[in-house]
């Protein structure tokens, strides 16, 4: 078959296959064009899930009549200079409008501030219609009808009207978060109206826009981020560990104002929350990365949702370190949704409260707890000093309580469950503390504490498990990890580039007890493994490390395995449910929680305490 030049319409239809996947893709491209034009108001109308109609109206700078024909021509754009490395706009490829016009009936009506009238141009399945006069206000209106009528095969891959409408809503919300000073309206016969009023560009205004999109609960359960490393600036908000979702749909990331879905950023978020969330729960995040456009490539894919960083390790480290530091600085906090669930349970006719709400799903914790071998109180395994933070199981020991607090445990457990009877007047001074003063122990597992304006209920096993785990982690990472010498070195064949990457990280791996050295051009020899791992599949561990280094330039796989060992040890080494505690012991536990980062959740992500405000209690009794 002879080689021939494809027609312009065929070229645009091929390009549309990458750029225009579904109606939401059209909305994304058109809204980005409106924002690049300086719009302060963007209105979107859809019908039939966007397949029948998409109309985007803005009050931006508009398109001069003489440039309308260029606007729908392939590779024509006003946003790109001669430097491809200096992209500061959302769009730049010049493909969206001609691609949309090749598979739909497209019309563009626009008017500039300097023009007395508007002009309109249309395309039907790639056929360009002549420019004609029109009536319109300043700005641009783009109308797309009968999407994919020119390529009916694509229609077979569309989902239902509701699914397509939902995808469009998600696109608009994702863009709106980055532009709080712009008013967005999304309406149509196929949806309820979404209106996002103007906020401002300040930090408070940005948080108000985030609350409009993600719900009013998020600001009260989030922590602000502000971190900088080597010219990369990270800002935004992340949820506290006890405020989670069942999926990652509410994780928003932006690079220089561009909404992206990047696996490196998603992996960094998972790494930052690795030991504070259940495996089937996800944090709620809004992250803004600002960096020199020359060190990030946004031209990876025509849809512009993927990016590549020149130094991915730097970006990942900044996100993980920034989130962990913010969580540590925030101290101990409980999700407001826990109190809301408790209030709902106390109302007449309410279902029993089981911490199963959207913020705190604990099914995975129960399974993990049973799998760890824990089965409640066991006198044979429970020490007489249940809150002693010392641990001797891996060649290291870490004390977590001060001497004056430890003295409270030497006398053994309290004979009576009424811990309040043993409290003295000094406990009143603790009411101003974050977790207050212990007043009672209920069912030998829950500590009831009082602050000046709230009631605190603490799960003693979950809380102490977190304290022991943090002590073990600190000891684990503050000195080289003990290693065990293999009788015979394990020789592992690898691609030469993987062997080279492992060799470059050999010093860091040695600190974690894994001794690796080169063994020829395409192999490594493993001479030592971490003692904590015991018998392990060395080949699989090394291959996993090589894959992770290739993807992210990190060795977090080994760290996570060691941390999981520490978490199991903490579960077995912490105070059991059913353990009677003295008032001094309970107060010492509360003080240690206040001083320990991440103590709001246990190692498996279960909340360690719930706070119920006095005002809420008074409402239950009709006092307010």
Coordinates of C-alpha atoms in Angstrom, one line a residue:
X1 CA 0.0 0.0 0.0
X2 CA 1.5 3.4 -1.0
X3 CA 2.3 6.0 1.6
X4 CA 0.0 9.0 1.5
X5 CA -0.7 12.1 3.5
X6 CA -3.6 11.9 5.9
X7 CA -6.3 14.6 5.5
X8 CA -6.5 17.4 8.1
X9 CA -9.9 16.0 9.4
X10 CA -8.4 12.5 9.9
X11 CA -5.4 14.0 11.7
X12 CA -7.7 15.9 14.0
X13 CA -9.8 12.8 14.7
X14 CA -6.7 10.8 15.6
X15 CA -5.6 13.6 17.9
X16 CA -9.1 13.8 19.4
X17 CA -8.7 10.1 20.5
X18 CA -5.9 11.3 22.9
X19 CA -7.2 14.7 23.9
X20 CA -11.0 14.1 24.1
X21 CA -11.7 10.8 25.9
X22 CA -15.2 11.8 27.2
X23 CA -17.4 14.9 27.8
X24 CA -15.4 15.8 30.9
X25 CA -12.3 16.1 28.7
X26 CA -14.1 18.7 26.6
X27 CA -15.1 20.7 29.7
X28 CA -11.6 20.6 31.1
X29 CA -10.1 22.0 27.8
X30 CA -12.7 24.7 27.4
X31 CA -12.5 25.8 31.1
X32 CA -8.7 26.0 30.9
X33 CA -9.0 28.2 27.8
X34 CA -11.4 30.5 29.7
X35 CA -9.0 30.8 32.7
X36 CA -6.0 31.4 30.4
X37 CA -8.1 34.3 28.9
X38 CA -8.3 35.9 32.3
X39 CA -11.9 35.1 33.1
X40 CA -13.4 35.9 36.5
X41 CA -16.6 34.1 35.8
X42 CA -17.1 30.7 34.1
X43 CA -20.5 29.2 33.4
X44 CA -20.9 25.6 32.2
X45 CA -24.1 24.0 31.0
X46 CA -24.5 20.4 30.0
X47 CA -27.2 18.1 28.7
X48 CA -27.3 14.3 28.2
X49 CA -24.2 13.9 30.4
X50 CA -22.4 16.3 28.0
X51 CA -22.9 14.2 24.9
X52 CA -25.9 16.3 23.7
X53 CA -24.7 19.7 24.8
X54 CA -21.7 21.4 26.5
X55 CA -21.7 25.2 26.7
X56 CA -18.9 27.1 28.4
X57 CA -19.3 30.9 28.8
X58 CA -16.7 33.2 30.2
X59 CA -16.0 37.0 30.6
X60 CA -12.3 36.8 29.5
X61 CA -10.4 38.8 27.0
X62 CA -12.2 37.3 24.0
X63 CA -10.9 36.4 20.5
X64 CA -10.6 39.0 17.8
X65 CA -12.7 38.3 14.7
X66 CA -9.6 38.0 12.5
X67 CA -8.2 35.2 14.7
X68 CA -11.2 33.0 14.9
X69 CA -10.1 30.9 12.0
X70 CA -6.7 30.4 13.6
X71 CA -8.3 29.4 16.9
X72 CA -9.7 26.3 15.3
X73 CA -6.6 25.5 13.3
X74 CA -4.3 22.8 14.5
X75 CA -1.2 23.8 16.5
X76 CA -2.2 27.5 16.7
X77 CA -2.0 29.0 20.1
X78 CA -1.5 32.4 21.8
X79 CA 0.0 30.9 25.0
X80 CA 3.4 29.5 24.0
X81 CA 6.5 31.4 23.3
X82 CA 9.6 30.0 21.6
X83 CA 10.7 28.4 24.9
X84 CA 9.0 25.1 25.4
X85 CA 10.6 24.9 28.9
X86 CA 8.8 28.0 30.1
X87 CA 5.1 27.0 30.1
X88 CA 3.0 29.2 32.5
X89 CA -0.5 28.7 31.1
X90 CA -2.9 25.7 31.4
X91 CA -3.1 25.2 27.6
X92 CA -0.3 25.4 25.1
X93 CA -0.5 22.7 22.5
X94 CA -3.1 24.2 20.2
X95 CA -4.9 20.9 19.7
X96 CA -8.1 21.1 21.8
X97 CA -10.5 23.1 19.6
X98 CA -9.7 21.5 16.3
X99 CA -9.9 18.0 18.0
X100 CA -13.3 18.8 19.5
X101 CA -14.5 20.2 16.2
X102 CA -13.5 17.1 14.3
X103 CA -15.9 14.9 16.3
X104 CA -18.8 17.2 17.1
X105 CA -20.7 20.3 16.1
X106 CA -18.7 23.2 17.5
X107 CA -19.4 26.9 17.5
X108 CA -17.3 29.7 19.0
X109 CA -18.9 33.1 19.6
X110 CA -16.5 35.8 21.0
X111 CA -16.2 39.5 21.5
X112 CA -13.2 41.5 22.8
X113 CA -13.4 44.7 24.9
X114 CA -12.2 46.8 21.9
X115 CA -14.9 45.4 19.5
X116 CA -18.4 46.8 19.0
X117 CA -19.8 43.4 18.1
X118 CA -19.1 39.7 18.4
X119 CA -18.3 37.2 15.7
X120 CA -19.0 33.5 15.4
X121 CA -17.4 30.5 13.7
X122 CA -18.5 26.9 13.5
X123 CA -17.2 23.4 12.7
X124 CA -19.2 20.3 11.9
X125 CA -17.3 17.0 11.9
X126 CA -14.2 18.8 10.8
X127 CA -15.9 21.0 8.1
X128 CA -15.2 24.7 8.9
X129 CA -18.1 27.1 8.5
X130 CA -17.5 30.8 7.5
X131 CA -17.2 33.5 10.1
X132 CA -20.3 35.5 10.7
X133 CA -21.5 38.5 12.9
X134 CA -23.2 37.7 16.2
X135 CA -24.5 39.3 19.3
X136 CA -22.7 38.7 22.6
X137 CA -21.2 40.3 25.7
X138 CA -17.5 40.6 26.2
X139 CA -15.9 37.2 26.5
X140 CA -16.3 33.9 24.7
X141 CA -19.0 31.2 24.5
X142 CA -18.1 27.8 23.1
X143 CA -20.9 25.4 22.4
X144 CA -20.4 21.7 21.6
X145 CA -23.3 19.6 20.4
X146 CA -23.6 16.0 19.4
X147 CA -20.2 15.0 20.8
X148 CA -18.7 12.0 18.8
X149 CA -21.4 12.0 16.2
X150 CA -18.6 11.9 13.6
X151 CA -16.9 9.0 15.3
X152 CA -19.8 6.8 16.5
X153 CA -17.5 4.0 17.6
X154 CA -16.4 6.1 20.5
X155 CA -20.0 6.4 21.7
X156 CA -20.0 2.7 22.6
X157 CA -17.3 3.3 25.2
X158 CA -19.3 6.1 27.0
X159 CA -20.8 5.3 30.4
X160 CA -24.3 6.3 31.5
X161 CA -25.5 9.9 31.7
X162 CA -25.1 10.0 35.5
X163 CA -21.5 8.7 35.3
X164 CA -20.5 11.2 32.6
X165 CA -22.2 14.1 34.6
X166 CA -20.3 13.1 37.7
X167 CA -17.0 13.0 35.9
X168 CA -17.7 16.6 34.6
X169 CA -18.5 17.8 38.1
X170 CA -15.2 16.3 39.4
X171 CA -13.2 18.1 36.6
X172 CA -14.8 21.5 37.4
X173 CA -14.3 21.1 41.2
X174 CA -10.7 20.0 40.6
X175 CA -10.0 23.1 38.6
X176 CA -12.0 25.5 40.8
X177 CA -9.8 24.7 43.9
X178 CA -6.8 26.2 42.2
X179 CA -8.7 29.4 41.2
X180 CA -10.6 30.7 44.2
X181 CA -11.0 34.2 42.8
X182 CA -13.1 32.9 39.9
X183 CA -16.8 32.2 40.1
X184 CA -17.8 28.8 38.7
X185 CA -21.4 27.6 37.8
X186 CA -22.2 24.2 36.5
X187 CA -25.8 23.6 35.6
X188 CA -28.0 21.6 33.1
X189 CA -31.0 19.4 32.7
X190 CA -28.9 16.3 33.6
X191 CA -27.7 17.6 37.0
X192 CA -28.3 19.7 40.1
X193 CA -26.7 23.1 39.9
X194 CA -23.2 23.5 41.4
X195 CA -22.3 27.1 42.2
X196 CA -18.9 28.1 43.6
X197 CA -19.0 31.8 44.6
X198 CA -15.9 34.0 44.5
X199 CA -13.4 33.7 47.3
X200 CA -10.1 35.6 47.3
X201 CA -6.5 34.6 46.7
X202 CA -5.5 34.7 50.3
X203 CA -4.9 31.6 52.4
X204 CA -8.3 32.0 54.1
X205 CA -10.0 32.5 50.7
X206 CA -8.3 29.4 49.3
X207 CA -9.5 27.4 52.3
X208 CA -13.0 28.7 51.8
X209 CA -13.0 27.4 48.2
X210 CA -11.6 24.1 49.4
X211 CA -14.5 23.9 51.8
X212 CA -17.0 24.7 49.1
X213 CA -15.7 21.7 47.1
X214 CA -14.8 19.2 49.8
X215 CA -17.3 19.9 52.5
X216 CA -17.5 22.1 55.6
X217 CA -15.9 19.3 57.8
X218 CA -12.5 19.5 56.0
X219 CA -11.2 22.8 57.4
X220 CA -11.9 21.7 61.0
X221 CA -10.1 18.4 60.4
X222 CA -7.1 19.6 58.3
X223 CA -3.6 20.9 58.9
X224 CA -1.9 23.6 56.8
X225 CA 1.3 22.8 54.9
X226 CA 4.1 25.2 54.1
X227 CA 7.5 23.7 53.2
X228 CA 10.3 24.6 50.9
X229 CA 13.3 22.6 49.6
X230 CA 15.8 23.5 46.9
X231 CA 13.4 25.9 45.1
X232 CA 10.3 23.7 45.3
X233 CA 7.5 25.1 47.5
X234 CA 4.8 23.0 48.9
X235 CA 1.6 24.5 50.4
X236 CA -2.0 23.3 51.0
X237 CA -3.9 21.3 53.6
X238 CA -4.0 17.7 54.6
X239 CA -6.4 15.8 56.8
X240 CA -5.6 14.6 60.3
X241 CA -5.2 10.8 60.4
X242 CA -8.6 10.2 62.0
X243 CA -10.4 12.0 59.1
X244 CA -10.3 9.7 56.1
X245 CA -12.2 8.5 53.0
X246 CA -12.8 5.1 51.5
X247 CA -11.1 6.1 48.2
X248 CA -8.5 8.6 47.0
X249 CA -10.9 10.8 44.9
X250 CA -10.5 13.6 47.4
X251 CA -6.8 13.9 47.0
X252 CA -6.1 17.0 44.8
X253 CA -2.7 17.9 43.6
X254 CA -1.5 20.9 41.6
X255 CA 1.8 21.8 39.9
X256 CA 2.2 25.5 39.2
X257 CA -1.6 25.8 39.4
X258 CA -2.3 22.9 37.0
X259 CA -4.4 20.0 38.3
X260 CA -2.6 16.8 37.9
X261 CA -3.0 13.1 38.7
X262 CA 0.6 12.0 39.2
X263 CA 1.5 8.6 40.6
X264 CA 4.6 10.0 42.3
X265 CA 2.5 12.5 44.3
X266 CA -0.1 9.8 45.1
X267 CA 2.7 7.5 46.3
X268 CA 4.2 10.2 48.5
X269 CA 0.9 10.8 50.2
X270 CA 0.5 7.1 50.9
X271 CA 4.1 7.1 52.3
X272 CA 3.5 10.1 54.5
X273 CA 0.4 8.4 56.1
X274 CA 1.8 4.8 56.0
X275 CA 1.6 4.0 59.7
X276 CA -1.3 6.1 60.8
X277 CA -4.1 5.0 58.4
X278 CA -5.8 1.7 57.8
X279 CA -4.8 0.1 54.5
X280 CA -8.3 0.6 53.0
X281 CA -8.6 4.3 54.0
X282 CA -7.2 7.3 52.3
X283 CA -6.2 10.8 53.5
X284 CA -8.0 13.9 52.2
X285 CA -5.4 16.3 50.7
X286 CA -5.0 19.5 48.7
X287 CA -1.4 20.0 47.7
X288 CA 0.1 22.9 45.7
X289 CA 3.6 22.5 44.3
X290 CA 5.3 25.7 42.9
X291 CA 8.6 25.3 41.1
X292 CA 10.5 26.6 38.1
X293 CA 8.7 25.4 34.9
X294 CA 12.0 24.4 33.5
X295 CA 12.4 21.5 36.0
X296 CA 9.0 20.0 35.4
X297 CA 7.7 18.5 32.1
X298 CA 3.9 19.0 31.6
X299 CA 4.0 17.9 28.0
X300 CA 4.1 14.1 28.8
X301 CA 0.6 13.5 27.4
X302 CA -1.8 15.6 25.3
X303 CA -4.3 15.5 28.2
X304 CA -1.7 17.3 30.3
X305 CA -2.7 15.4 33.5
X306 CA 0.7 13.7 33.9
X307 CA 3.9 15.5 34.7
X308 CA 7.5 14.5 35.1
X309 CA 9.9 16.1 37.5
X310 CA 13.6 16.5 36.8
X311 CA 14.3 15.4 40.4
X312 CA 11.5 13.1 41.5
X313 CA 13.3 12.1 44.7
X314 CA 13.4 15.8 45.8
X315 CA 9.6 16.2 45.2
X316 CA 8.7 13.0 46.9
X317 CA 10.9 13.7 49.9
X318 CA 9.4 17.2 50.3
X319 CA 5.9 15.9 50.3
X320 CA 6.5 13.0 52.7
X321 CA 8.6 15.2 55.0
X322 CA 6.3 18.2 54.8
X323 CA 3.2 16.1 55.7
X324 CA 4.9 14.2 58.5
X325 CA 6.3 17.4 60.0
X326 CA 2.9 19.1 59.8
X327 CA 1.2 16.1 61.5
X328 CA 3.9 16.2 64.3
X329 CA 3.5 19.9 64.8
X330 CA -0.3 19.7 65.0
X331 CA -0.1 17.6 68.1
X332 CA -2.9 15.3 69.2
X333 CA -6.3 16.0 67.5
X334 CA -9.5 14.1 67.1
X335 CA -11.7 14.3 64.1
X336 CA -14.9 16.3 64.6
X337 CA -16.8 13.6 62.8
X338 CA -16.3 11.2 65.8
X339 CA -18.2 13.5 68.1
X340 CA -20.9 13.9 65.4
X341 CA -21.3 10.1 65.2
X342 CA -21.5 9.9 69.0
X343 CA -24.2 12.6 69.1
X344 CA -26.2 10.7 66.4
X345 CA -26.0 7.5 68.4
X346 CA -27.4 9.2 71.5
X347 CA -30.5 10.5 69.7
X348 CA -33.7 8.5 70.1
X349 CA -34.0 5.9 67.5
X350 CA -30.4 6.1 66.3
X351 CA -28.4 3.0 65.4
X352 CA -25.7 1.8 67.7
X353 CA -22.5 3.7 67.4
X354 CA -19.6 1.6 66.0
X355 CA -17.1 4.1 64.6
X356 CA -18.1 3.1 61.1
X357 CA -18.7 6.6 59.7
X358 CA -17.0 8.0 56.6
X359 CA -14.1 9.4 58.6
X360 CA -13.4 6.4 60.7
X361 CA -13.7 3.0 59.1
X362 CA -12.3 0.3 61.4
X363 CA -13.2 -3.0 59.8
X364 CA -9.6 -3.4 58.6
X365 CA -8.2 -2.7 62.1
X366 CA -10.3 -5.5 63.7
X367 CA -9.0 -8.0 61.2
X368 CA -5.4 -6.8 61.7
X369 CA -5.8 -7.0 65.4
X370 CA -7.1 -10.5 65.4
X371 CA -4.4 -11.6 62.8
X372 CA -1.7 -10.2 65.1
X373 CA -2.6 -12.8 67.8
X374 CA -4.1 -10.3 70.2
X375 CA -7.2 -11.6 72.0
X376 CA -7.9 -9.2 74.8
X377 CA -6.7 -9.4 78.4
X378 CA -4.4 -12.3 79.2
X379 CA -3.0 -12.3 82.8
X380 CA -0.1 -14.6 81.7
X381 CA 1.1 -12.1 79.1
X382 CA 0.2 -8.8 80.8
X383 CA 3.0 -7.3 83.0
X384 CA 2.3 -5.6 86.3
X385 CA 3.7 -2.4 84.8
X386 CA 1.5 -2.1 81.7
X387 CA 2.6 1.4 80.6
X388 CA 6.4 0.8 80.8
X389 CA 7.8 1.9 77.5
X390 CA 10.9 -0.2 77.8
X391 CA 11.2 -3.0 75.2
X392 CA 13.8 -5.6 74.8
X393 CA 13.2 -7.6 71.6
X394 CA 15.5 -6.4 68.9
X395 CA 18.7 -5.4 70.6
X396 CA 17.5 -1.9 71.6
X397 CA 15.6 -0.2 74.4
X398 CA 13.7 3.1 74.5
X399 CA 12.2 4.7 77.6
X400 CA 9.1 6.7 76.8
X401 CA 8.0 8.0 80.2
X402 CA 9.8 10.3 82.6
X403 CA 10.9 9.0 86.0
X404 CA 8.3 10.8 88.0
X405 CA 5.6 9.4 85.7
X406 CA 7.0 5.9 85.8
X407 CA 6.9 5.8 89.6
X408 CA 3.1 5.8 89.3
X409 CA 3.2 2.2 87.8
X410 CA 5.4 0.5 90.4
X411 CA 2.5 -0.1 92.8
X412 CA 0.6 -2.3 90.4
X413 CA -3.0 -2.1 89.2
X414 CA -5.9 -0.5 91.0
X415 CA -8.1 -2.9 92.9
X416 CA -11.3 -1.0 92.1
X417 CA -12.6 0.2 88.7
X418 CA -13.6 3.5 90.2
X419 CA -10.4 5.5 89.3
X420 CA -12.0 8.8 90.2
X421 CA -12.1 7.8 93.9
X422 CA -8.3 7.9 94.0
X423 CA -7.8 11.2 92.4
X424 CA -6.6 14.2 94.5
X425 CA -6.9 17.9 94.1
X426 CA -3.8 18.1 91.9
X427 CA -5.8 16.5 89.1
X428 CA -7.8 19.7 88.8
X429 CA -4.7 21.4 87.4
X430 CA -4.8 19.0 84.5
X431 CA -8.2 20.2 83.2
X432 CA -6.4 22.8 81.0
X433 CA -4.3 20.1 79.2
X434 CA -5.3 18.9 75.7
X435 CA -6.6 15.5 77.0
X436 CA -7.5 16.8 80.5
X437 CA -7.6 14.8 83.7
X438 CA -8.6 11.2 84.0
X439 CA -11.9 10.7 85.9
X440 CA -12.7 7.0 85.5
X441 CA -12.0 3.7 83.7
X442 CA -15.0 2.1 82.0
X443 CA -15.1 -1.6 81.2
X444 CA -11.4 -1.9 82.0
X445 CA -10.6 -0.5 78.5
X446 CA -11.8 3.1 78.1
X447 CA -10.4 6.0 80.0
X448 CA -12.9 8.8 80.6
X449 CA -11.2 12.2 81.0
X450 CA -12.4 15.8 81.6
X451 CA -11.1 19.0 80.2
X452 CA -12.5 22.5 80.8
X453 CA -15.0 22.3 78.0
X454 CA -15.2 18.7 76.9
X455 CA -15.4 15.0 77.7
X456 CA -12.6 12.7 76.4
X457 CA -12.9 8.9 75.9
X458 CA -9.6 7.1 75.3
X459 CA -9.1 3.5 74.1
X460 CA -6.2 2.6 76.4
X461 CA -4.9 -0.3 74.3
X462 CA -4.9 1.6 71.0
X463 CA -3.4 4.7 72.7
X464 CA -0.6 2.8 74.4
X465 CA 0.1 0.8 71.2
X466 CA 0.9 4.0 69.4
X467 CA 3.2 5.2 72.2
X468 CA 5.1 1.9 72.2
X469 CA 5.3 1.9 68.4
X470 CA 6.7 5.5 68.3
X471 CA 9.3 4.6 70.9
X472 CA 10.4 1.5 68.9
X473 CA 10.6 3.5 65.7
X474 CA 12.7 6.2 67.4
X475 CA 15.1 3.6 68.6
X476 CA 15.1 1.8 65.3
X477 CA 15.9 4.9 63.2
X478 CA 18.3 6.6 65.7
X479 CA 21.1 4.1 65.3
X480 CA 22.2 1.5 62.7
X481 CA 19.8 -1.5 62.6
X482 CA 21.3 -4.7 64.0
X483 CA 22.1 -7.2 61.2
X484 CA 22.8 -10.9 60.9
X485 CA 25.5 -12.3 58.7
X486 CA 24.5 -14.9 56.1
X487 CA 26.5 -18.2 56.2
X488 CA 26.7 -18.0 52.4
X489 CA 26.2 -14.7 50.5
X490 CA 23.0 -14.6 48.4
X491 CA 23.9 -13.8 44.8
X492 CA 21.1 -12.1 43.0
X493 CA 21.1 -11.6 39.2
X494 CA 19.7 -8.3 38.1
X495 CA 19.7 -6.0 35.1
X496 CA 22.9 -4.0 35.1
X497 CA 21.1 -0.7 35.7
X498 CA 19.3 -2.1 38.8
X499 CA 22.6 -3.5 40.2
X500 CA 24.1 0.0 39.7
X501 CA 21.2 1.7 41.5
X502 CA 21.5 -0.6 44.5
X503 CA 25.2 -0.1 44.7
X504 CA 24.7 3.7 44.8
X505 CA 22.4 3.2 47.8
X506 CA 24.6 0.6 49.6
X507 CA 25.6 2.9 52.4
X508 CA 22.0 3.8 53.3
X509 CA 20.9 0.2 53.0
X510 CA 23.7 -0.8 55.4
X511 CA 22.3 1.5 58.0
X512 CA 19.1 -0.5 57.9
X513 CA 21.0 -3.8 58.3
X514 CA 21.1 -4.9 54.6
X515 CA 24.7 -5.4 53.4
X516 CA 24.9 -5.3 49.6
X517 CA 27.9 -5.1 47.2
X518 CA 28.4 -5.5 43.5
X519 CA 29.1 -9.0 42.1
X520 CA 30.0 -8.5 38.5
X521 CA 28.2 -6.3 36.0
X522 CA 24.7 -7.7 36.4
X523 CA 24.5 -9.1 40.0
X524 CA 24.7 -8.1 43.7
X525 CA 25.9 -10.1 46.7
X526 CA 23.8 -9.8 49.9
X527 CA 26.0 -10.6 52.9
X528 CA 23.8 -9.3 55.8
X529 CA 20.1 -8.9 56.4
X530 CA 18.3 -7.0 59.2
X531 CA 17.9 -9.1 62.3
X532 CA 14.4 -8.0 62.8
X533 CA 13.2 -9.6 59.6
X534 CA 14.4 -13.1 60.6
X535 CA 14.1 -15.6 57.8
X536 CA 13.0 -13.6 54.7
X537 CA 13.0 -13.9 51.0
X538 CA 16.1 -11.9 50.3
X539 CA 15.8 -12.1 46.5
X540 CA 12.3 -10.7 46.5
X541 CA 13.3 -7.9 49.0
X542 CA 16.2 -6.8 46.8
X543 CA 14.2 -6.9 43.6
X544 CA 11.5 -4.8 45.3
X545 CA 14.1 -2.3 46.4
X546 CA 15.5 -2.1 42.9
X547 CA 12.1 -1.4 41.4
X548 CA 11.3 1.3 44.0
X549 CA 14.7 3.0 43.5
X550 CA 14.0 3.0 39.7
X551 CA 10.6 4.5 40.2
X552 CA 11.1 7.0 43.1
X553 CA 14.8 6.9 44.0
X554 CA 14.0 5.8 47.6
X555 CA 14.4 2.7 49.7
X556 CA 11.1 3.0 51.6
X557 CA 10.3 -0.7 51.0
X558 CA 12.9 -1.8 53.5
X559 CA 11.9 1.0 56.0
X560 CA 8.2 0.0 55.7
X561 CA 9.1 -3.7 56.4
X562 CA 11.0 -2.8 59.5
X563 CA 8.3 -0.4 60.7
X564 CA 5.7 -3.2 60.2
X565 CA 7.8 -5.5 62.5
X566 CA 7.9 -2.7 65.1
X567 CA 4.1 -2.2 64.8
X568 CA 3.6 -5.9 65.5
X569 CA 5.9 -5.8 68.5
X570 CA 4.1 -2.7 69.8
X571 CA 0.7 -4.5 69.5
X572 CA 2.0 -7.3 71.7
X573 CA 3.9 -5.0 74.1
X574 CA 1.2 -2.6 74.9
X575 CA -1.3 -2.6 77.7
X576 CA -4.2 -4.9 77.1
X577 CA -7.9 -4.4 77.1
X578 CA -9.2 -5.5 80.5
X579 CA -6.3 -4.0 82.5
X580 CA -7.3 -2.0 85.6
X581 CA -5.3 1.2 85.8
X582 CA -4.7 3.6 88.7
X583 CA -5.6 7.3 88.2
X584 CA -1.9 8.2 88.1
X585 CA -1.4 5.6 85.3
X586 CA -4.2 6.9 83.3
X587 CA -3.0 10.5 83.6
X588 CA 0.5 9.5 82.7
X589 CA -0.9 7.8 79.6
X590 CA -2.8 11.0 78.6
X591 CA 0.3 13.2 79.1
X592 CA 2.4 10.8 77.0
X593 CA -0.2 10.9 74.2
X594 CA 0.0 14.7 74.2
X595 CA 3.7 14.6 73.7
X596 CA 3.8 11.9 71.0
X597 CA 3.2 12.8 67.3
X598 CA 0.4 10.8 65.7
X599 CA -1.1 9.6 68.9
X600 CA -4.6 10.4 67.6
X601 CA -4.6 7.0 65.9
X602 CA -3.1 3.7 66.6
X603 CA -0.7 1.8 64.3
X604 CA -3.6 0.4 62.3
X605 CA -5.4 3.8 61.9
X606 CA -8.1 3.3 64.5
X607 CA -8.8 6.5 66.5
X608 CA -7.3 6.4 70.0
X609 CA -9.8 8.9 71.5
X610 CA -13.0 10.8 70.9
X611 CA -13.8 14.3 72.2
X612 CA -17.3 15.4 72.9
X613 CA -17.7 19.1 73.7
X614 CA -19.7 20.2 76.7
X615 CA -22.0 22.3 74.4
X616 CA -22.9 19.0 72.5
X617 CA -23.7 17.3 75.8
X618 CA -25.9 20.1 76.9
X619 CA -27.8 20.0 73.6
X620 CA -28.5 16.3 74.2
X621 CA -30.2 17.2 77.4
X622 CA -32.1 20.2 75.9
X623 CA -30.1 22.8 77.7
X624 CA -29.3 24.7 74.5

